[in-house]
Amino acid sequence: ELIKWSGPPGSIVKINFDGAYDGCHYKSASGIVSKNAEGIAILSYSETQKEVPSTFAAEALACRKVVQIGIEMQWLEIIIEGDSLAIIKKCQSKSQDRSQVGGYIHDIHKIIDKFNNIVFKYTLRSENGLAHILATESLKKTEEFYLLKNVSAYAEKQKIANWMREPD
């Protein structure tokens, strides 16, 4: 059974992120999608990065970009969801991070004070499918985009699947 994506309450914006990593070439891609309470895509985004040391760093870069987009879009109340439990926990923690992604986490902590309400939540990969598709396809195609009120063509199937449930 597929797990259906659930929308945020009220006027809060939910932003899902994922990082994809190519260890042979040390590059990554970030996939980001934000939706309102009705599940309508407000924004979808992907970018690629070079000289990324690890999968862990790819996830941290994607999370940092989510926070930056939240500020750019002037969303004051957001829920950020990702399927990297370690990165989510680091974002939730107030202590200084001394790991290899500590610089990215420090950047995130500096930015989050600008929000009225920000929540970092872990989500299962099955609930993060659209962000995952955006990241993996962007990495394969070295494609970047920033779309308002839309998602890329290759993510349309996943968008529809997020709304449907398979029978038992």
XYZ file of N, CA and C in Angstrom:
504
model
N 0.843 -1.188 0.000
C 0.000 0.000 0.000
C 0.884 1.245 0.000
N 0.546 2.180 -0.850
C 1.284 3.440 -0.895
C 0.864 4.333 0.259
N 1.798 5.084 0.787
C 1.492 6.053 1.834
C 1.252 7.380 1.160
N 0.117 7.976 1.434
C -0.259 9.229 0.783
C 0.372 10.413 1.494
N 0.858 11.352 0.714
C 1.416 12.588 1.244
C 0.309 13.340 1.964
N 0.614 13.936 3.107
C -0.396 14.717 3.829
C 0.002 16.183 3.843
N -0.988 17.031 3.674
C -0.753 18.473 3.597
C -0.539 19.105 4.958
N 0.041 20.295 4.971
C 0.259 21.013 6.228
C -1.033 21.661 6.711
N -1.128 21.958 7.998
C -2.328 22.622 8.508
C -2.366 24.108 8.141
N -3.564 24.622 7.904
C -3.771 26.065 7.711
C -2.927 26.690 6.629
N -2.306 27.805 6.963
C -1.522 28.564 5.981
C -0.040 28.182 5.984
N 0.299 27.163 6.730
C 1.693 26.717 6.787
C 2.061 26.050 5.462
N 3.272 26.285 5.004
C 3.775 25.678 3.774
C 4.664 24.497 4.148
N 4.449 23.367 3.470
C 5.296 22.198 3.692
C 6.277 22.094 2.529
N 7.544 21.915 2.862
C 8.585 21.803 1.842
C 9.327 20.485 2.054
N 9.303 19.649 1.032
C 10.035 18.389 1.076
C 11.326 18.527 0.283
N 12.384 17.890 0.784
C 13.668 17.943 0.089
C 14.311 16.566 0.044
N 15.191 16.397 -0.922
C 16.013 15.198 -0.992
C 17.304 15.543 -1.721
N 18.348 14.848 -1.379
C 19.630 14.992 -2.057
C 19.992 13.681 -2.729
N 20.469 13.743 -3.963
C 20.969 12.568 -4.675
C 22.470 12.764 -4.867
N 23.217 11.654 -4.843
C 24.677 11.766 -4.851
C 25.318 10.808 -5.849
N 26.303 11.298 -6.576
C 27.123 10.505 -7.492
C 28.539 10.493 -6.923
N 28.888 9.401 -6.232
C 30.183 9.297 -5.576
C 31.356 9.167 -6.531
N 31.123 8.683 -7.743
C 32.207 8.565 -8.725
C 32.690 9.927 -9.201
N 31.766 10.871 -9.292
C 32.099 12.203 -9.810
C 31.998 13.300 -8.746
N 31.699 12.913 -7.519
C 31.584 13.858 -6.399
C 30.637 15.014 -6.721
N 29.470 14.657 -7.247
C 28.475 15.691 -7.508
C 27.138 15.252 -6.923
N 26.288 16.224 -6.700
C 24.985 15.928 -6.115
C 23.920 16.792 -6.772
N 22.685 16.456 -6.470
C 21.552 17.264 -6.913
C 20.569 17.361 -5.762
N 19.939 18.508 -5.663
C 18.901 18.738 -4.658
C 17.554 18.760 -5.357
N 16.587 18.076 -4.779
C 15.213 18.117 -5.263
C 14.338 18.689 -4.166
N 13.557 19.705 -4.515
C 12.747 20.412 -3.521
C 11.362 20.650 -4.097
N 10.340 20.392 -3.289
C 8.969 20.693 -3.706
C 8.204 21.222 -2.500
N 7.443 22.280 -2.712
C 6.613 22.816 -1.632
C 5.162 22.763 -2.066
N 4.309 22.481 -1.084
C 2.874 22.372 -1.347
C 2.098 23.071 -0.247
N 0.896 23.493 -0.615
C 0.014 24.097 0.381
C -0.882 23.016 0.988
N -1.833 23.414 1.817
C -2.702 22.467 2.526
C -3.531 21.601 1.582
N -3.823 22.110 0.382
C -4.600 21.351 -0.596
C -3.722 20.400 -1.407
N -2.431 20.417 -1.171
C -1.521 19.554 -1.909
C -1.110 20.111 -3.254
N -1.400 21.369 -3.488
C -1.045 22.009 -4.755
C 0.410 22.461 -4.687
N 1.164 22.114 -5.727
C 2.575 22.513 -5.777
C 2.679 24.027 -5.892
N 3.376 24.618 -4.945
C 3.624 26.061 -4.958
C 4.945 26.331 -5.670
N 5.883 25.414 -5.493
C 7.217 25.607 -6.046
C 7.891 24.254 -6.185
N 8.646 24.081 -7.250
C 9.543 22.925 -7.354
C 10.887 23.436 -7.845
N 11.931 22.779 -7.387
C 13.277 23.303 -7.607
C 14.273 22.154 -7.660
N 15.239 22.290 -8.526
C 16.376 21.369 -8.488
C 17.631 22.122 -8.876
N 18.726 21.705 -8.278
C 20.027 22.255 -8.653
C 21.073 21.176 -8.465
N 22.156 21.304 -9.202
C 23.263 20.368 -9.070
C 24.449 21.084 -8.430
N 25.270 20.301 -7.753
C 26.458 20.838 -7.095
C 27.658 19.964 -7.455
N 28.820 20.576 -7.561
C 30.063 19.848 -7.834
C 30.913 19.807 -6.569
N 31.847 18.872 -6.554
C 32.803 18.726 -5.451
C 32.112 18.511 -4.100
N 31.122 17.646 -4.106
C 30.387 17.300 -2.886
C 31.021 16.025 -2.324
N 31.429 16.020 -1.053
C 32.198 14.900 -0.515
C 31.415 13.629 -0.178
N 30.081 13.729 0.037
C 29.351 12.545 0.501
C 27.842 12.695 0.304
N 27.155 11.576 0.459
C 25.691 11.582 0.440
C 25.157 12.470 1.559
N 25.801 12.374 2.700
C 25.437 13.171 3.869
C 25.480 14.665 3.534
N 26.542 15.088 2.845
C 26.675 16.492 2.436
C 25.611 16.867 1.407
N 25.272 15.935 0.516
C 24.229 16.198 -0.487
C 22.899 16.504 0.194
N 22.565 15.734 1.229
C 21.315 15.967 1.970
C 21.362 17.305 2.709
N 22.500 17.618 3.304
C 22.636 18.888 4.039
C 22.532 20.083 3.094
N 23.129 19.983 1.917
C 23.032 21.054 0.918
C 21.584 21.274 0.495
N 20.853 20.177 0.289
C 19.444 20.285 -0.103
C 18.633 20.957 1.002
N 18.890 20.577 2.243
C 18.169 21.171 3.370
C 18.484 22.659 3.498
N 19.755 23.010 3.342
C 20.123 24.428 3.415
C 19.406 25.227 2.331
N 19.291 24.649 1.141
C 18.611 25.353 0.046
C 17.130 25.554 0.365
N 16.513 24.573 1.005
C 15.102 24.703 1.401
C 14.907 25.922 2.295
N 15.768 26.069 3.279
C 15.666 27.189 4.217
C 15.862 28.511 3.474
N 16.820 28.546 2.559
C 17.049 29.760 1.766
C 15.835 30.103 0.905
N 15.230 29.096 0.293
C 14.036 29.325 -0.528
C 12.889 29.839 0.338
N 12.732 29.270 1.524
C 11.681 29.734 2.436
C 11.788 31.219 2.721
N 13.003 31.693 2.925
C 13.234 33.129 3.166
C 12.961 33.932 1.898
N 13.481 33.460 0.752
C 13.265 34.167 -0.517
C 11.778 34.322 -0.831
N 11.001 33.274 -0.532
C 9.564 33.291 -0.819
C 8.767 34.023 0.266
N 9.443 34.425 1.333
C 8.833 35.137 2.453
C 7.752 34.312 3.150
N 7.995 32.997 3.228
C 7.119 32.123 3.991
C 7.593 32.184 5.437
N 6.728 32.587 6.336
C 7.136 32.752 7.730
C 6.871 31.521 8.581
N 5.968 30.657 8.109
C 5.658 29.425 8.831
C 5.813 28.254 7.876
N 6.783 27.381 8.165
C 7.035 26.258 7.272
C 7.324 24.979 8.047
N 7.011 23.881 7.385
C 7.402 22.551 7.843
C 8.364 22.030 6.787
N 9.548 21.644 7.207
C 10.549 21.101 6.296
C 10.656 19.608 6.562
N 10.444 18.815 5.514
C 10.506 17.364 5.646
C 11.583 16.794 4.734
N 12.339 15.854 5.283
C 13.349 15.148 4.510
C 13.485 13.726 5.008
N 14.051 12.855 4.166
C 14.178 11.450 4.548
C 15.564 11.097 5.095
N 16.352 12.105 5.432
C 17.638 11.886 6.096
C 17.472 12.225 7.579
N 17.279 11.188 8.378
C 17.032 11.393 9.805
C 18.185 12.145 10.470
N 19.412 11.830 10.085
C 20.571 12.497 10.700
C 20.553 14.003 10.436
N 20.261 14.409 9.217
C 20.229 15.836 8.885
C 19.074 16.522 9.614
N 17.917 15.889 9.657
C 16.764 16.469 10.368
C 17.116 16.667 11.844
N 17.723 15.667 12.470
C 18.097 15.788 13.892
C 19.104 16.912 14.110
N 20.053 17.071 13.206
C 21.046 18.145 13.327
C 20.383 19.517 13.198
N 19.386 19.612 12.340
C 18.668 20.885 12.185
C 17.820 21.192 13.415
N 17.281 20.162 14.051
C 16.463 20.342 15.250
C 17.313 20.703 16.466
N 18.552 20.257 16.484
C 19.436 20.473 17.626
C 19.957 21.908 17.648
N 20.107 22.448 18.832
C 20.653 23.802 18.990
C 22.162 23.788 19.229
N 22.724 22.600 19.433
C 24.159 22.528 19.718
C 24.983 22.638 18.434
N 26.224 23.060 18.601
C 27.119 23.223 17.459
C 27.446 21.859 16.874
N 27.390 21.761 15.564
C 27.664 20.508 14.875
C 29.119 20.495 14.417
N 29.841 19.460 14.796
C 31.258 19.376 14.441
C 31.528 18.295 13.389
N 30.487 17.821 12.744
C 30.659 16.791 11.723
C 31.086 17.422 10.399
N 31.233 16.585 9.372
C 31.645 17.082 8.055
C 30.620 18.026 7.431
N 29.389 18.010 7.922
C 28.357 18.915 7.390
C 28.082 20.071 8.342
N 28.935 20.248 9.327
C 28.743 21.283 10.340
C 28.581 22.682 9.773
N 29.302 22.992 8.710
C 29.192 24.315 8.081
C 27.811 24.559 7.502
N 27.257 23.535 6.852
C 25.909 23.661 6.285
C 24.869 23.817 7.397
N 25.027 23.029 8.454
C 24.088 23.092 9.580
C 24.182 24.455 10.261
N 25.384 24.974 10.394
C 25.574 26.312 10.971
C 24.831 27.361 10.131
N 24.943 27.270 8.813
C 24.219 28.189 7.919
C 22.710 28.096 8.142
N 22.210 26.872 8.254
C 20.772 26.657 8.477
C 20.346 27.300 9.789
N 21.109 27.067 10.854
C 20.767 27.628 12.168
C 20.765 29.154 12.154
N 21.656 29.766 11.376
C 21.677 31.231 11.282
C 20.421 31.765 10.589
N 19.931 31.039 9.602
C 18.791 31.506 8.811
C 17.456 31.279 9.522
N 17.323 30.201 10.281
C 15.998 29.839 10.806
C 15.424 30.845 11.797
N 16.248 31.694 12.358
C 15.736 32.717 13.276
C 14.839 33.733 12.570
N 14.896 33.775 11.251
C 14.089 34.725 10.482
C 12.647 34.257 10.301
N 12.353 33.009 10.668
C 11.003 32.462 10.530
C 10.215 32.656 11.822
N 8.902 32.832 11.694
C 8.034 32.858 12.872
C 7.896 31.460 13.459
N 7.797 30.476 12.567
C 7.610 29.095 12.994
C 8.240 28.189 11.945
N 9.189 27.388 12.357
C 9.828 26.434 11.445
C 9.969 25.112 12.174
N 9.563 24.037 11.503
C 9.614 22.703 12.081
C 10.346 21.798 11.095
N 11.311 21.043 11.591
C 12.015 20.053 10.786
C 11.458 18.687 11.156
N 10.997 17.939 10.152
C 10.390 16.632 10.401
C 11.011 15.579 9.497
N 11.243 14.418 10.085
C 11.688 13.270 9.306
C 10.478 12.659 8.621
N 10.657 12.242 7.383
C 9.601 11.548 6.660
C 10.197 10.321 5.980
N 9.389 9.326 5.767
C 9.839 8.126 5.075
C 10.113 8.437 3.607
N 11.003 7.684 2.999
C 11.287 7.871 1.565
C 10.001 7.736 0.751
N 9.113 6.822 1.157
C 7.862 6.614 0.417
C 6.965 7.849 0.432
N 7.120 8.709 1.434
C 6.341 9.946 1.505
C 7.097 11.124 0.891
N 8.329 10.873 0.475
C 9.188 11.931 -0.051
C 9.499 11.687 -1.531
N 8.608 10.955 -2.181
C 8.856 10.494 -3.545
C 9.087 11.589 -4.561
N 8.316 12.644 -4.498
C 8.444 13.704 -5.494
C 9.795 14.409 -5.382
N 10.202 14.748 -4.175
C 11.514 15.380 -3.982
C 12.632 14.431 -4.415
N 12.457 13.138 -4.137
C 13.454 12.134 -4.524
C 13.589 12.053 -6.047
N 12.456 12.013 -6.737
C 12.476 11.968 -8.216
C 13.156 13.216 -8.772
N 12.817 14.378 -8.231
C 13.426 15.620 -8.713
C 14.948 15.572 -8.549
N 15.407 15.094 -7.398
C 16.852 15.036 -7.144
C 17.546 14.021 -8.050
N 17.010 12.808 -8.129
C 17.685 11.764 -8.912
C 17.673 12.076 -10.404
N 16.562 12.558 -10.916
C 16.497 12.895 -12.343
C 17.380 14.098 -12.667
N 17.435 15.059 -11.782
C 18.302 16.223 -11.999
C 19.766 15.810 -12.022
N 20.121 14.860 -11.160
C 21.495 14.368 -11.138
C 21.828 13.644 -12.441
N 20.911 12.787 -12.908
C 21.130 12.048 -14.159
C 21.263 12.983 -15.353
N 20.394 13.979 -15.405
C 20.316 14.863 -16.575
C 21.124 16.150 -16.424
N 21.736 16.342 -15.260
C 22.429 17.595 -14.929
C 21.520 18.775 -15.266
N 20.291 18.664 -14.809
C 19.265 19.658 -15.115
C 18.916 20.447 -13.861
N 18.722 21.733 -14.038
C 18.300 22.593 -12.933
C 17.052 23.359 -13.350
N 16.163 23.605 -12.388
C 14.978 24.409 -12.677
C 14.435 25.023 -11.401
N 13.617 26.035 -11.580
C 12.935 26.731 -10.491
C 11.557 27.060 -11.040
N 10.560 26.290 -10.643
C 9.214 26.447 -11.185
C 8.240 26.875 -10.095
N 7.446 27.864 -10.372
C 6.393 28.279 -9.455
C 5.079 27.663 -9.908
N 4.333 27.099 -8.960
C 3.032 26.472 -9.193
C 3.089 25.350 -10.218
N 4.209 24.612 -10.243
C 4.357 23.535 -11.206
C 5.475 22.595 -10.763
N 5.503 21.415 -11.394
C 6.614 20.486 -11.223
C 7.105 20.090 -12.609
N 8.318 19.561 -12.690
C 8.881 19.177 -13.984
C 8.088 18.026 -14.586
N 8.198 17.865 -15.895
C 7.432 16.843 -16.615
C 7.698 15.443 -16.073
N 8.967 15.100 -15.777
C 9.266 13.749 -15.311
C 8.770 13.488 -13.899
N 8.376 14.526 -13.190
C 7.848 14.346 -11.836
C 6.327 14.234 -11.821
N 5.679 14.460 -12.959
C 4.214 14.409 -13.011
C 3.667 13.057 -12.569
N 4.293 11.950 -13.006
C 3.818 10.615 -12.619
C 3.856 10.444 -11.107
N 4.940 10.884 -10.494
C 5.057 10.766 -9.041
C 4.040 11.659 -8.349
N 3.807 12.830 -8.902
C 2.822 13.755 -8.330
C 1.449 13.087 -8.286
N 1.090 12.422 -9.370
C -0.199 11.727 -9.434
C -0.205 10.546 -8.467
N 0.891 9.794 -8.411
C 0.979 8.641 -7.509
C 0.837 9.051 -6.053
N 1.293 10.243 -5.708
C 1.168 10.723 -4.330
C -0.285 10.900 -3.919
N -1.156 11.065 -4.877
C -2.573 11.283 -4.584
C -3.388 10.001 -4.633
N -2.794 8.914 -5.119
C -3.546 7.676 -5.293
C -3.068 6.632 -4.301
N -3.934 5.683 -4.028
C -3.575 4.553 -3.178
C -3.802 3.284 -3.973
N -2.889 2.333 -3.844
C -3.086 1.042 -4.480
C -4.051 0.231 -3.625
N -4.861 -0.632 -4.258
C -5.757 -1.488 -3.469
C -4.956 -2.512 -2.670
N -5.557 -3.002 -1.570
C -4.890 -4.010 -0.725
C -4.686 -5.309 -1.460
